[in-house]
Amino acid sequence: MGELSPLFAPERVAVVGATERPGSVGRALVENLADFDGDVVPVNPNYDEVCGLPAVDGVGESGADLAVVAVPAAAVLDVVREAGEAGIRNVVVVSAGFGEAGGEGAARERDLVALAEEYDLNVVGPNCLGIVSTPVGLNATFAPRSAPAGSVSFLSQSGAFVTAVLDWAADHGVGFKDVVSLGNKAVLDESDFVAAWGDDEGTDVVVGYLESVEDGRRFVDVAREVTPETPVVVVKSGRTEAGAQAASSHTGAMAGRDRAYEAGLREAGVIRADTVQDLFDAARVLAGQPVPESDGVAVVTNAGGPGVMATDAVGEEPLSLAEFGPDTLDRLRDRLPEGANVYNPVDVIGDADNERMRAAVDAVLADDAVGSAVVIAAPTATLDFADLAVDVADLQARHGLPVTTCLMGGERARAADDALDAAGIPNYFDPARAVGSLGTLARYREIRERERPSPTTYDVDREAARAVLERARERGRTRLGVEAMPLLDAYGIPTPAGEVVESPVDALEVAEGIDGDVVMKIVSPDILHKSDIGGVKVGVPQEEVYDAFEDLVARARNYQPDATILGVQVQERVEMESGVETIAGTNRDPQFGPLVLFGLGGVFVEVMEDTAVRLAPLAESEALSMLDGIKASPLLSGARGREPVDRAAVAETLGRLSQLVTDFPAILELDVNPLVARPDGVRAVDLRLTVDPDNL
Ligand code: ADP
Ligand code: MG
């Protein structure tokens, strides 16, 4: 481990604020340190001895290399300074009364950060539960129970959650290397620990419970380096934040905070768990089982129903049911009775004994098409679960493929626990969870093998784009519409021919220069959704252009008498029959920076909410993956006999937009809706954006 390794491997720990007062944090800390391999030094000027250990008056006299601070908030800064002066580089501040308390506490937290900088300290907390490191028997927390040893390192933004997890883990086959309660993250945050554990020999898997990420882009940069070697799984609470409500664009509404996390975690190669159960299911399987080399799963069961459930679950994961080769089928036919099913899922039927079960599992694990397996058994009179567990563990080790089990039942299933736990094989009652765990391994394989191309750079006219934004600033406009189409032209995004005009006569002149019927739209910063007020006329013949102009203006006036009307856009009509209306947009997240959104577009876009979000700027391959990332993706690849759209052109547009939003921090939100995707390319038909004039 890098710089943080001494934090988790101290030789002498000072507990500042140690006391014998029953029920106090100071006492719990000293008691929990009873198993520590090194020395424990209570610090308290009022006692000579605490819990049988000789106490010192100040942390400066402790000779410690880690100080755990549990004194009242007002005394913390003095203690930390004294520790810094004494050359103690690692400090865990358990005490509350900092940023979380506001006012004076917030000021105190700033001072703590300054001290950490002055003395170059590793500070955990404040307002945290503490840290654990099992290799040295360190439990520097006030949790009632320490962690069982293992290879999972765990960080949590909630101290209470740490206590609960430690208590629960002991009985659930999850063992920990290091645990850290982040508290207020004043100095050390999730990125620091992910980086440190990425370099740590003893850590096989990093799991995290996060409520926020301090610096999203840094987290992405750090985690990207770690995740190809060490899987990182995170549960992020606060999925349904209502923060998107104030947004004025479709993209703003749909690419809210949670989508930003989704995009950031994806880019970082972090596996996101939906629930705490998923988080630890993932931790167990990633710590205990190898990563499969292929997606093919073999299912072996002695019961039909659970086998079907497992098969269904395979369809929900990035897995497929393996198709066995002829040798495997022969072997199975040889060993299984009449009535058994030798095809996947293999049903050895209800009267199977241990021998038959073992033979079947052995045969499927030997098959080249099998990347992983799930063994399912309902309790029967002929099958001994304890022996089955030993067999499965043995076969798993010999074949080296990941295996999960579903030995169903209560008391009888527990007989299998020891052998399975020792082999790191997760056992679940629910076949879907056993398969889900194999799915996690497959997802991790994708992350590990993922190519990480750099963002694609396109040839663009940056100055022309800047001019459009400058003009808006000069006019004091923050909301722009189709009048800003030259912005897209500057970035090489195809738009239909068209112009914004201020009189019916000019409208007619523009229409005459366009082949066929035209489209006319009201242009006003006060009208967000033009078609809602009848402000879009599609298919206007030349002879009606003059009247259409006046009608559009009248509608706008009628809708809002004082609306600023910039004019009417006369636009080439795009043939929609062979096209799909998509949306391409950008947004800006306070943590993760510029984002790109793609989805099914048109007027029902927010109803459908079928979108993919990524961090900008994009590599073209990532842009292409966005097209596959939406449910409606078959529409783009030519569903129901339609001609497929030009996917590369869509991806290129996303890439160019991602470059635009990266180049101009002034662009807060931007929607191209619709971006019409057709077999012969794309057309950006509508545009809306919000700009921050101070950021140009
Ligand atoms: P708004 O989103 O403000 O209502 P749009 O410019 O997106 O206005 O137009 C609404 C709808 O009208 C589009 O979703 C599309 O179906 C249709 N439309 C707009 N412009 C064109 C065009 N140039 N050619 C064909 N159809 C168009
Ligand atoms: Mg639109």
Short mmCIF file of N, CA and C in Angstrom, two decimals, residues 310-435:
data_model
loop_
_atom_site.label_atom_id
_atom_site.label_comp_id
_atom_site.label_asym_id
_atom_site.label_seq_id
_atom_site.Cartn_x
_atom_site.Cartn_y
_atom_site.Cartn_z
N ALA A 310 -33.17 -20.76 -12.02
CA ALA A 310 -31.79 -20.40 -12.32
C ALA A 310 -31.64 -20.05 -13.80
N THR A 311 -32.29 -20.84 -14.66
CA THR A 311 -32.22 -20.58 -16.09
C THR A 311 -32.80 -19.21 -16.43
N ASP A 312 -33.93 -18.89 -15.80
CA ASP A 312 -34.52 -17.56 -16.02
C ASP A 312 -33.54 -16.47 -15.59
N ALA A 313 -32.90 -16.70 -14.46
CA ALA A 313 -31.99 -15.68 -13.93
C ALA A 313 -30.79 -15.47 -14.86
N VAL A 314 -30.38 -16.53 -15.54
CA VAL A 314 -29.25 -16.41 -16.48
C VAL A 314 -29.58 -15.35 -17.54
N GLY A 315 -30.86 -15.33 -17.96
CA GLY A 315 -31.29 -14.37 -18.97
C GLY A 315 -31.23 -12.92 -18.50
N GLU A 316 -31.24 -12.74 -17.19
CA GLU A 316 -31.22 -11.38 -16.64
C GLU A 316 -29.80 -10.85 -16.46
N GLU A 317 -28.83 -11.72 -16.63
CA GLU A 317 -27.43 -11.36 -16.37
C GLU A 317 -26.64 -11.39 -17.67
N PRO A 318 -25.44 -10.83 -17.67
CA PRO A 318 -24.62 -10.91 -18.88
C PRO A 318 -24.02 -12.31 -19.05
N LEU A 319 -24.89 -13.31 -19.04
CA LEU A 319 -24.49 -14.72 -19.08
C LEU A 319 -25.34 -15.44 -20.10
N SER A 320 -24.90 -16.62 -20.48
CA SER A 320 -25.74 -17.46 -21.33
C SER A 320 -25.65 -18.88 -20.82
N LEU A 321 -26.64 -19.69 -21.17
CA LEU A 321 -26.63 -21.08 -20.78
C LEU A 321 -25.66 -21.82 -21.72
N ALA A 322 -24.65 -22.43 -21.15
CA ALA A 322 -23.62 -23.07 -21.98
C ALA A 322 -24.21 -24.25 -22.75
N GLU A 323 -23.74 -24.42 -23.98
CA GLU A 323 -24.16 -25.58 -24.76
C GLU A 323 -23.04 -26.63 -24.68
N PHE A 324 -23.34 -27.78 -24.09
CA PHE A 324 -22.29 -28.77 -23.84
C PHE A 324 -21.82 -29.44 -25.12
N GLY A 325 -20.56 -29.82 -25.11
CA GLY A 325 -20.01 -30.56 -26.24
C GLY A 325 -20.41 -32.03 -26.16
N PRO A 326 -20.20 -32.80 -27.25
CA PRO A 326 -20.62 -34.20 -27.30
C PRO A 326 -19.98 -35.06 -26.21
N ASP A 327 -18.72 -34.77 -25.88
CA ASP A 327 -18.06 -35.57 -24.84
C ASP A 327 -18.77 -35.44 -23.50
N THR A 328 -19.12 -34.20 -23.20
CA THR A 328 -19.81 -33.95 -21.93
C THR A 328 -21.15 -34.68 -21.91
N LEU A 329 -21.87 -34.59 -23.04
CA LEU A 329 -23.18 -35.23 -23.10
C LEU A 329 -23.02 -36.75 -22.92
N ASP A 330 -22.00 -37.31 -23.55
CA ASP A 330 -21.75 -38.75 -23.39
C ASP A 330 -21.47 -39.11 -21.94
N ARG A 331 -20.60 -38.29 -21.34
CA ARG A 331 -20.25 -38.56 -19.94
C ARG A 331 -21.49 -38.50 -19.05
N LEU A 332 -22.33 -37.52 -19.32
CA LEU A 332 -23.53 -37.37 -18.49
C LEU A 332 -24.49 -38.54 -18.73
N ARG A 333 -24.65 -38.91 -20.00
CA ARG A 333 -25.55 -40.03 -20.31
C ARG A 333 -25.09 -41.29 -19.60
N ASP A 334 -23.77 -41.41 -19.55
CA ASP A 334 -23.15 -42.55 -18.91
C ASP A 334 -23.47 -42.65 -17.42
N ARG A 335 -23.49 -41.49 -16.78
CA ARG A 335 -23.59 -41.47 -15.32
C ARG A 335 -24.99 -41.21 -14.80
N LEU A 336 -25.86 -40.68 -15.66
CA LEU A 336 -27.19 -40.32 -15.17
C LEU A 336 -28.23 -41.35 -15.61
N PRO A 337 -29.24 -41.54 -14.78
CA PRO A 337 -30.26 -42.54 -15.11
C PRO A 337 -31.22 -42.05 -16.19
N GLU A 338 -32.00 -42.95 -16.67
CA GLU A 338 -33.12 -42.64 -17.57
C GLU A 338 -33.96 -41.55 -16.90
N GLY A 339 -34.45 -40.62 -17.68
CA GLY A 339 -35.33 -39.61 -17.09
C GLY A 339 -34.57 -38.37 -16.64
N ALA A 340 -33.27 -38.49 -16.51
CA ALA A 340 -32.48 -37.30 -16.18
C ALA A 340 -32.31 -36.47 -17.45
N ASN A 341 -32.00 -35.17 -17.27
CA ASN A 341 -31.76 -34.32 -18.42
C ASN A 341 -30.27 -34.02 -18.52
N VAL A 342 -29.68 -34.45 -19.62
CA VAL A 342 -28.23 -34.23 -19.77
C VAL A 342 -27.92 -32.88 -20.39
N TYR A 343 -28.96 -32.23 -20.91
CA TYR A 343 -28.73 -30.90 -21.49
C TYR A 343 -28.84 -29.86 -20.38
N ASN A 344 -28.26 -28.73 -20.63
CA ASN A 344 -28.25 -27.64 -19.66
C ASN A 344 -29.65 -27.03 -19.56
N PRO A 345 -30.25 -26.83 -18.41
CA PRO A 345 -29.78 -27.18 -17.07
C PRO A 345 -29.86 -28.69 -16.83
N VAL A 346 -28.77 -29.22 -16.32
CA VAL A 346 -28.69 -30.66 -16.07
C VAL A 346 -29.55 -31.01 -14.85
N ASP A 347 -30.48 -31.94 -15.05
CA ASP A 347 -31.32 -32.38 -13.93
C ASP A 347 -30.94 -33.82 -13.59
N VAL A 348 -30.30 -33.99 -12.46
CA VAL A 348 -29.86 -35.33 -12.06
C VAL A 348 -31.00 -36.10 -11.37
N ILE A 349 -32.13 -35.48 -11.26
CA ILE A 349 -33.39 -35.91 -10.63
C ILE A 349 -33.30 -36.25 -9.14
N GLY A 350 -34.47 -36.25 -8.57
CA GLY A 350 -34.62 -36.21 -7.11
C GLY A 350 -33.98 -37.33 -6.32
N ASP A 351 -33.76 -38.48 -6.95
CA ASP A 351 -33.19 -39.58 -6.17
C ASP A 351 -31.66 -39.62 -6.24
N ALA A 352 -31.08 -38.55 -6.77
CA ALA A 352 -29.62 -38.53 -6.93
C ALA A 352 -28.91 -38.63 -5.59
N ASP A 353 -27.84 -39.40 -5.57
CA ASP A 353 -27.00 -39.43 -4.36
C ASP A 353 -25.77 -38.55 -4.60
N ASN A 354 -24.89 -38.50 -3.62
CA ASN A 354 -23.73 -37.63 -3.73
C ASN A 354 -22.84 -37.99 -4.92
N GLU A 355 -22.73 -39.29 -5.17
CA GLU A 355 -21.87 -39.77 -6.23
C GLU A 355 -22.34 -39.23 -7.60
N ARG A 356 -23.66 -39.33 -7.82
CA ARG A 356 -24.21 -38.90 -9.10
C ARG A 356 -24.06 -37.38 -9.28
N MET A 357 -24.32 -36.69 -8.20
CA MET A 357 -24.22 -35.23 -8.23
C MET A 357 -22.78 -34.83 -8.57
N ARG A 358 -21.86 -35.46 -7.90
CA ARG A 358 -20.44 -35.15 -8.10
C ARG A 358 -20.04 -35.41 -9.56
N ALA A 359 -20.48 -36.55 -10.08
CA ALA A 359 -20.12 -36.90 -11.45
C ALA A 359 -20.64 -35.85 -12.44
N ALA A 360 -21.86 -35.39 -12.20
CA ALA A 360 -22.46 -34.40 -13.12
C ALA A 360 -21.71 -33.07 -13.05
N VAL A 361 -21.41 -32.64 -11.84
CA VAL A 361 -20.70 -31.36 -11.69
C VAL A 361 -19.31 -31.45 -12.32
N ASP A 362 -18.66 -32.57 -12.08
CA ASP A 362 -17.32 -32.79 -12.65
C ASP A 362 -17.38 -32.73 -14.18
N ALA A 363 -18.38 -33.39 -14.76
CA ALA A 363 -18.49 -33.43 -16.22
C ALA A 363 -18.71 -32.04 -16.81
N VAL A 364 -19.61 -31.25 -16.21
CA VAL A 364 -19.89 -29.95 -16.83
C VAL A 364 -18.72 -28.99 -16.65
N LEU A 365 -18.04 -29.08 -15.52
CA LEU A 365 -16.91 -28.17 -15.30
C LEU A 365 -15.75 -28.47 -16.26
N ALA A 366 -15.74 -29.70 -16.80
CA ALA A 366 -14.67 -30.06 -17.73
C ALA A 366 -14.96 -29.56 -19.15
N ASP A 367 -16.18 -29.09 -19.38
CA ASP A 367 -16.58 -28.69 -20.73
C ASP A 367 -16.01 -27.32 -21.09
N ASP A 368 -15.47 -27.20 -22.30
CA ASP A 368 -14.85 -25.94 -22.73
C ASP A 368 -15.83 -24.78 -22.84
N ALA A 369 -17.09 -25.11 -23.07
CA ALA A 369 -18.08 -24.04 -23.23
C ALA A 369 -18.52 -23.47 -21.89
N VAL A 370 -18.09 -24.11 -20.82
CA VAL A 370 -18.55 -23.68 -19.50
C VAL A 370 -17.55 -22.72 -18.87
N GLY A 371 -18.03 -21.52 -18.53
CA GLY A 371 -17.17 -20.55 -17.86
C GLY A 371 -17.38 -20.54 -16.37
N SER A 372 -18.59 -20.93 -15.95
CA SER A 372 -18.92 -20.95 -14.53
C SER A 372 -20.11 -21.88 -14.32
N ALA A 373 -20.35 -22.22 -13.06
CA ALA A 373 -21.45 -23.16 -12.81
C ALA A 373 -22.18 -22.82 -11.52
N VAL A 374 -23.45 -23.19 -11.53
CA VAL A 374 -24.22 -23.08 -10.29
C VAL A 374 -24.77 -24.47 -9.97
N VAL A 375 -24.55 -24.89 -8.72
CA VAL A 375 -25.00 -26.20 -8.27
C VAL A 375 -26.20 -26.00 -7.35
N ILE A 376 -27.30 -26.63 -7.74
CA ILE A 376 -28.54 -26.45 -6.98
C ILE A 376 -28.97 -27.79 -6.42
N ALA A 377 -29.36 -27.78 -5.14
CA ALA A 377 -29.89 -29.02 -4.58
C ALA A 377 -30.98 -28.72 -3.57
N ALA A 378 -32.07 -29.43 -3.73
CA ALA A 378 -33.09 -29.42 -2.68
C ALA A 378 -32.74 -30.59 -1.75
N PRO A 379 -33.04 -30.46 -0.47
CA PRO A 379 -32.69 -31.53 0.46
C PRO A 379 -33.50 -32.80 0.15
N THR A 380 -32.81 -33.93 0.07
CA THR A 380 -33.50 -35.22 -0.13
C THR A 380 -32.85 -36.24 0.79
N ALA A 381 -33.49 -37.39 0.88
CA ALA A 381 -32.99 -38.44 1.76
C ALA A 381 -31.68 -39.03 1.23
N THR A 382 -31.48 -38.93 -0.10
CA THR A 382 -30.32 -39.59 -0.71
C THR A 382 -29.07 -38.70 -0.78
N LEU A 383 -29.24 -37.44 -0.45
CA LEU A 383 -28.14 -36.50 -0.63
C LEU A 383 -27.69 -35.92 0.70
N ASP A 384 -26.39 -35.99 0.96
CA ASP A 384 -25.85 -35.40 2.18
C ASP A 384 -25.21 -34.06 1.84
N PHE A 385 -25.74 -33.00 2.40
CA PHE A 385 -25.29 -31.65 2.03
C PHE A 385 -23.84 -31.38 2.44
N ALA A 386 -23.46 -31.89 3.60
CA ALA A 386 -22.09 -31.64 4.07
C ALA A 386 -21.09 -32.26 3.09
N ASP A 387 -21.38 -33.49 2.66
CA ASP A 387 -20.48 -34.16 1.70
C ASP A 387 -20.53 -33.48 0.33
N LEU A 388 -21.72 -33.07 -0.05
CA LEU A 388 -21.85 -32.38 -1.34
C LEU A 388 -21.00 -31.12 -1.35
N ALA A 389 -21.03 -30.40 -0.22
CA ALA A 389 -20.25 -29.16 -0.13
C ALA A 389 -18.76 -29.45 -0.30
N VAL A 390 -18.30 -30.52 0.32
CA VAL A 390 -16.88 -30.88 0.21
C VAL A 390 -16.55 -31.23 -1.24
N ASP A 391 -17.45 -31.97 -1.89
CA ASP A 391 -17.23 -32.33 -3.30
C ASP A 391 -17.18 -31.10 -4.20
N VAL A 392 -18.14 -30.20 -3.99
CA VAL A 392 -18.21 -29.01 -4.85
C VAL A 392 -16.95 -28.17 -4.65
N ALA A 393 -16.54 -28.03 -3.40
CA ALA A 393 -15.34 -27.24 -3.12
C ALA A 393 -14.12 -27.87 -3.81
N ASP A 394 -14.04 -29.17 -3.75
CA ASP A 394 -12.92 -29.88 -4.36
C ASP A 394 -12.93 -29.71 -5.88
N LEU A 395 -14.11 -29.88 -6.48
CA LEU A 395 -14.20 -29.76 -7.94
C LEU A 395 -13.94 -28.33 -8.40
N GLN A 396 -14.43 -27.40 -7.63
CA GLN A 396 -14.19 -25.99 -7.98
C GLN A 396 -12.69 -25.73 -8.03
N ALA A 397 -12.00 -26.21 -7.01
CA ALA A 397 -10.56 -25.96 -6.94
C ALA A 397 -9.83 -26.68 -8.08
N ARG A 398 -10.26 -27.89 -8.39
CA ARG A 398 -9.55 -28.65 -9.42
C ARG A 398 -9.76 -28.08 -10.81
N HIS A 399 -10.99 -27.61 -11.09
CA HIS A 399 -11.26 -27.07 -12.42
C HIS A 399 -10.91 -25.59 -12.53
N GLY A 400 -10.87 -24.92 -11.39
CA GLY A 400 -10.50 -23.50 -11.39
C GLY A 400 -11.54 -22.57 -11.99
N LEU A 401 -12.77 -23.03 -12.07
CA LEU A 401 -13.83 -22.17 -12.58
C LEU A 401 -14.68 -21.69 -11.41
N PRO A 402 -15.28 -20.51 -11.56
CA PRO A 402 -16.13 -20.02 -10.47
C PRO A 402 -17.41 -20.85 -10.33
N VAL A 403 -17.75 -21.12 -9.09
CA VAL A 403 -18.96 -21.89 -8.80
C VAL A 403 -19.71 -21.19 -7.66
N THR A 404 -21.01 -21.14 -7.79
CA THR A 404 -21.84 -20.74 -6.65
C THR A 404 -22.84 -21.86 -6.42
N THR A 405 -23.40 -21.89 -5.23
CA THR A 405 -24.33 -22.97 -4.94
C THR A 405 -25.63 -22.44 -4.39
N CYS A 406 -26.59 -23.32 -4.48
CA CYS A 406 -27.90 -23.03 -3.97
C CYS A 406 -28.36 -24.33 -3.31
N LEU A 407 -27.80 -24.56 -2.13
CA LEU A 407 -28.20 -25.75 -1.37
C LEU A 407 -29.35 -25.29 -0.48
N MET A 408 -30.53 -25.69 -0.88
CA MET A 408 -31.72 -25.05 -0.32
C MET A 408 -32.15 -25.71 0.97
N GLY A 409 -32.59 -24.86 1.89
CA GLY A 409 -33.10 -25.38 3.15
C GLY A 409 -32.57 -24.58 4.31
N GLY A 410 -32.91 -24.99 5.52
CA GLY A 410 -32.49 -24.27 6.71
C GLY A 410 -31.36 -25.00 7.40
N GLU A 411 -31.71 -25.71 8.46
CA GLU A 411 -30.75 -26.46 9.27
C GLU A 411 -29.82 -27.33 8.41
N ARG A 412 -30.41 -28.08 7.47
CA ARG A 412 -29.61 -29.02 6.68
C ARG A 412 -28.62 -28.29 5.79
N ALA A 413 -29.04 -27.13 5.27
CA ALA A 413 -28.16 -26.38 4.40
C ALA A 413 -26.95 -25.86 5.19
N ARG A 414 -27.19 -25.56 6.47
CA ARG A 414 -26.08 -25.01 7.27
C ARG A 414 -24.95 -26.02 7.44
N ALA A 415 -25.27 -27.30 7.29
CA ALA A 415 -24.23 -28.32 7.39
C ALA A 415 -23.18 -28.13 6.29
N ALA A 416 -23.58 -27.42 5.22
CA ALA A 416 -22.67 -27.22 4.10
C ALA A 416 -21.79 -25.99 4.30
N ASP A 417 -22.16 -25.13 5.25
CA ASP A 417 -21.51 -23.82 5.36
C ASP A 417 -20.00 -23.87 5.49
N ASP A 418 -19.52 -24.72 6.38
CA ASP A 418 -18.09 -24.69 6.68
C ASP A 418 -17.25 -24.96 5.45
N ALA A 419 -17.57 -26.04 4.74
CA ALA A 419 -16.77 -26.39 3.57
C ALA A 419 -16.88 -25.32 2.49
N LEU A 420 -18.09 -24.79 2.28
CA LEU A 420 -18.27 -23.78 1.24
C LEU A 420 -17.59 -22.48 1.62
N ASP A 421 -17.75 -22.05 2.86
CA ASP A 421 -17.11 -20.81 3.30
C ASP A 421 -15.60 -20.91 3.14
N ALA A 422 -15.06 -22.05 3.53
CA ALA A 422 -13.60 -22.22 3.45
C ALA A 422 -13.13 -22.14 2.00
N ALA A 423 -13.98 -22.56 1.07
CA ALA A 423 -13.60 -22.54 -0.34
C ALA A 423 -13.99 -21.22 -1.01
N GLY A 424 -14.61 -20.33 -0.25
CA GLY A 424 -15.04 -19.05 -0.83
C GLY A 424 -16.17 -19.19 -1.81
N ILE A 425 -16.97 -20.25 -1.66
CA ILE A 425 -18.10 -20.47 -2.57
C ILE A 425 -19.37 -19.93 -1.91
N PRO A 426 -19.96 -18.90 -2.50
CA PRO A 426 -21.18 -18.35 -1.89
C PRO A 426 -22.34 -19.32 -2.08
N ASN A 427 -23.09 -19.52 -1.02
CA ASN A 427 -24.25 -20.40 -1.06
C ASN A 427 -25.49 -19.57 -0.75
N TYR A 428 -26.52 -19.71 -1.58
CA TYR A 428 -27.73 -18.94 -1.37
C TYR A 428 -28.94 -19.85 -1.40
N PHE A 429 -29.98 -19.41 -0.75
CA PHE A 429 -31.25 -20.13 -0.83
C PHE A 429 -31.88 -19.90 -2.21
N ASP A 430 -31.71 -18.68 -2.69
CA ASP A 430 -32.40 -18.26 -3.91
C ASP A 430 -31.53 -18.50 -5.15
N PRO A 431 -32.01 -19.33 -6.09
CA PRO A 431 -31.22 -19.59 -7.29
C PRO A 431 -30.84 -18.31 -8.04
N ALA A 432 -31.73 -17.32 -8.00
CA ALA A 432 -31.45 -16.08 -8.73
C ALA A 432 -30.24 -15.37 -8.14
N ARG A 433 -30.07 -15.47 -6.84
CA ARG A 433 -28.90 -14.82 -6.22
C ARG A 433 -27.62 -15.57 -6.57
N ALA A 434 -27.72 -16.89 -6.61
CA ALA A 434 -26.53 -17.67 -6.97
C ALA A 434 -26.10 -17.34 -8.40
N VAL A 435 -27.08 -17.20 -9.28
CA VAL A 435 -26.76 -16.83 -10.66
C VAL A 435 -26.32 -15.37 -10.73
#
